Amino acid sequence: MPDTADQAVERLRDAGIVLPSLRVDPVTDVYGGRNTLVDLGSCNLDVAARLAAALSGREGE
């Protein structure tokens, strides 16, 4: 498990998750720590389908 939101974003990118607005949420980042959110943003249907396919083999982890 990543220690920071920045690490979580990097792990998603390293895993091939490419979303237009994948980033650390700047509003919640002010508070830092485990309360910081990762903004996954919006994506088109093709990206949503590829994301679902990539995650389908990871159920139960």
mmCIF file with all atom_site columns, C-alpha atoms in Angstrom:
data_model
loop_
_atom_site.group_PDB
_atom_site.id
_atom_site.type_symbol
_atom_site.label_atom_id
_atom_site.label_alt_id
_atom_site.label_comp_id
_atom_site.label_asym_id
_atom_site.label_entity_id
_atom_site.label_seq_id
_atom_site.pdbx_PDB_ins_code
_atom_site.Cartn_x
_atom_site.Cartn_y
_atom_site.Cartn_z
_atom_site.occupancy
_atom_site.B_iso_or_equiv
_atom_site.pdbx_formal_charge
_atom_site.auth_seq_id
_atom_site.auth_comp_id
_atom_site.auth_asym_id
_atom_site.auth_atom_id
_atom_site.pdbx_PDB_model_num
ATOM 1  C CA . MET A 1 1  ? 0.000   0.000   0.000   1.00 0.00 ? 1  MET A CA 1
ATOM 2  C CA . PRO A 1 2  ? 1.407   3.426   -0.902  1.00 0.00 ? 2  PRO A CA 1
ATOM 3  C CA . ASP A 1 3  ? 2.315   5.776   1.913   1.00 0.00 ? 3  ASP A CA 1
ATOM 4  C CA . THR A 1 4  ? 1.231   8.972   0.167   1.00 0.00 ? 4  THR A CA 1
ATOM 5  C CA . ALA A 1 5  ? -1.292  10.082  -2.426  1.00 0.00 ? 5  ALA A CA 1
ATOM 6  C CA . ASP A 1 6  ? 1.603   10.944  -4.751  1.00 0.00 ? 6  ASP A CA 1
ATOM 7  C CA . GLN A 1 7  ? 2.848   7.358   -4.486  1.00 0.00 ? 7  GLN A CA 1
ATOM 8  C CA . ALA A 1 8  ? -0.657  6.060   -5.181  1.00 0.00 ? 8  ALA A CA 1
ATOM 9  C CA . VAL A 1 9  ? -0.864  8.169   -8.335  1.00 0.00 ? 9  VAL A CA 1
ATOM 10 C CA . GLU A 1 10 ? 2.540   6.923   -9.475  1.00 0.00 ? 10 GLU A CA 1
ATOM 11 C CA . ARG A 1 11 ? 1.555   3.292   -8.833  1.00 0.00 ? 11 ARG A CA 1
ATOM 12 C CA . LEU A 1 12 ? -1.586  3.762   -10.912 1.00 0.00 ? 12 LEU A CA 1
ATOM 13 C CA . ARG A 1 13 ? 0.448   5.275   -13.748 1.00 0.00 ? 13 ARG A CA 1
ATOM 14 C CA . ASP A 1 14 ? 3.047   2.494   -13.482 1.00 0.00 ? 14 ASP A CA 1
ATOM 15 C CA . ALA A 1 15 ? 0.204   -0.024  -13.732 1.00 0.00 ? 15 ALA A CA 1
ATOM 16 C CA . GLY A 1 16 ? -0.861  1.557   -17.027 1.00 0.00 ? 16 GLY A CA 1
ATOM 17 C CA . ILE A 1 17 ? -3.840  3.512   -15.722 1.00 0.00 ? 17 ILE A CA 1
ATOM 18 C CA . VAL A 1 18 ? -3.974  6.600   -17.915 1.00 0.00 ? 18 VAL A CA 1
ATOM 19 C CA . LEU A 1 19 ? -6.817  8.956   -17.087 1.00 0.00 ? 19 LEU A CA 1
ATOM 20 C CA . PRO A 1 20 ? -7.058  12.581  -18.210 1.00 0.00 ? 20 PRO A CA 1
ATOM 21 C CA . SER A 1 21 ? -7.125  14.051  -14.726 1.00 0.00 ? 21 SER A CA 1
ATOM 22 C CA . LEU A 1 22 ? -5.328  11.434  -12.634 1.00 0.00 ? 22 LEU A CA 1
ATOM 23 C CA . ARG A 1 23 ? -3.745  13.501  -9.889  1.00 0.00 ? 23 ARG A CA 1
ATOM 24 C CA . VAL A 1 24 ? -3.623  14.216  -6.199  1.00 0.00 ? 24 VAL A CA 1
ATOM 25 C CA . ASP A 1 25 ? -6.669  16.282  -5.274  1.00 0.00 ? 25 ASP A CA 1
ATOM 26 C CA . PRO A 1 26 ? -5.268  19.735  -4.445  1.00 0.00 ? 26 PRO A CA 1
ATOM 27 C CA . VAL A 1 27 ? -8.045  20.637  -1.988  1.00 0.00 ? 27 VAL A CA 1
ATOM 28 C CA . THR A 1 28 ? -7.669  17.591  0.252   1.00 0.00 ? 28 THR A CA 1
ATOM 29 C CA . ASP A 1 29 ? -3.876  17.582  -0.169  1.00 0.00 ? 29 ASP A CA 1
ATOM 30 C CA . VAL A 1 30 ? -3.803  20.678  2.042   1.00 0.00 ? 30 VAL A CA 1
ATOM 31 C CA . TYR A 1 31 ? -4.665  18.419  4.993   1.00 0.00 ? 31 TYR A CA 1
ATOM 32 C CA . GLY A 1 32 ? -2.176  15.732  3.975   1.00 0.00 ? 32 GLY A CA 1
ATOM 33 C CA . GLY A 1 33 ? -1.905  12.240  5.316   1.00 0.00 ? 33 GLY A CA 1
ATOM 34 C CA . ARG A 1 34 ? -4.491  9.527   4.786   1.00 0.00 ? 34 ARG A CA 1
ATOM 35 C CA . ASN A 1 35 ? -7.238  12.125  4.195   1.00 0.00 ? 35 ASN A CA 1
ATOM 36 C CA . THR A 1 36 ? -5.796  13.174  0.835   1.00 0.00 ? 36 THR A CA 1
ATOM 37 C CA . LEU A 1 37 ? -7.853  11.976  -2.120  1.00 0.00 ? 37 LEU A CA 1
ATOM 38 C CA . VAL A 1 38 ? -6.669  10.753  -5.506  1.00 0.00 ? 38 VAL A CA 1
ATOM 39 C CA . ASP A 1 39 ? -8.703  12.348  -8.294  1.00 0.00 ? 39 ASP A CA 1
ATOM 40 C CA . LEU A 1 40 ? -9.413  9.721   -10.941 1.00 0.00 ? 40 LEU A CA 1
ATOM 41 C CA . GLY A 1 41 ? -11.467 12.177  -12.969 1.00 0.00 ? 41 GLY A CA 1
ATOM 42 C CA . SER A 1 42 ? -13.557 11.329  -15.980 1.00 0.00 ? 42 SER A CA 1
ATOM 43 C CA . CYS A 1 43 ? -12.796 8.970   -18.816 1.00 0.00 ? 43 CYS A CA 1
ATOM 44 C CA . ASN A 1 44 ? -14.450 7.835   -22.026 1.00 0.00 ? 44 ASN A CA 1
ATOM 45 C CA . LEU A 1 45 ? -16.080 4.442   -22.515 1.00 0.00 ? 45 LEU A CA 1
ATOM 46 C CA . ASP A 1 46 ? -12.981 2.896   -24.086 1.00 0.00 ? 46 ASP A CA 1
ATOM 47 C CA . VAL A 1 47 ? -10.811 3.810   -21.106 1.00 0.00 ? 47 VAL A CA 1
ATOM 48 C CA . ALA A 1 48 ? -13.505 2.612   -18.679 1.00 0.00 ? 48 ALA A CA 1
ATOM 49 C CA . ALA A 1 49 ? -13.682 -0.747  -20.477 1.00 0.00 ? 49 ALA A CA 1
ATOM 50 C CA . ARG A 1 50 ? -9.892  -1.158  -20.449 1.00 0.00 ? 50 ARG A CA 1
ATOM 51 C CA . LEU A 1 51 ? -9.745  -0.242  -16.763 1.00 0.00 ? 51 LEU A CA 1
ATOM 52 C CA . ALA A 1 52 ? -12.431 -2.784  -15.917 1.00 0.00 ? 52 ALA A CA 1
ATOM 53 C CA . ALA A 1 53 ? -10.604 -5.460  -17.909 1.00 0.00 ? 53 ALA A CA 1
ATOM 54 C CA . ALA A 1 54 ? -7.320  -4.684  -16.177 1.00 0.00 ? 54 ALA A CA 1
ATOM 55 C CA . LEU A 1 55 ? -8.910  -4.861  -12.739 1.00 0.00 ? 55 LEU A CA 1
ATOM 56 C CA . SER A 1 56 ? -11.013 -7.956  -13.336 1.00 0.00 ? 56 SER A CA 1
ATOM 57 C CA . GLY A 1 57 ? -8.087  -10.292 -12.662 1.00 0.00 ? 57 GLY A CA 1
ATOM 58 C CA . ARG A 1 58 ? -7.378  -8.671  -9.298  1.00 0.00 ? 58 ARG A CA 1
ATOM 59 C CA . GLU A 1 59 ? -10.575 -9.416  -7.408  1.00 0.00 ? 59 GLU A CA 1
ATOM 60 C CA . GLY A 1 60 ? -10.008 -10.463 -3.823  1.00 0.00 ? 60 GLY A CA 1
ATOM 61 C CA . GLU A 1 61 ? -6.675  -8.682  -3.403  1.00 0.00 ? 61 GLU A CA 1
#
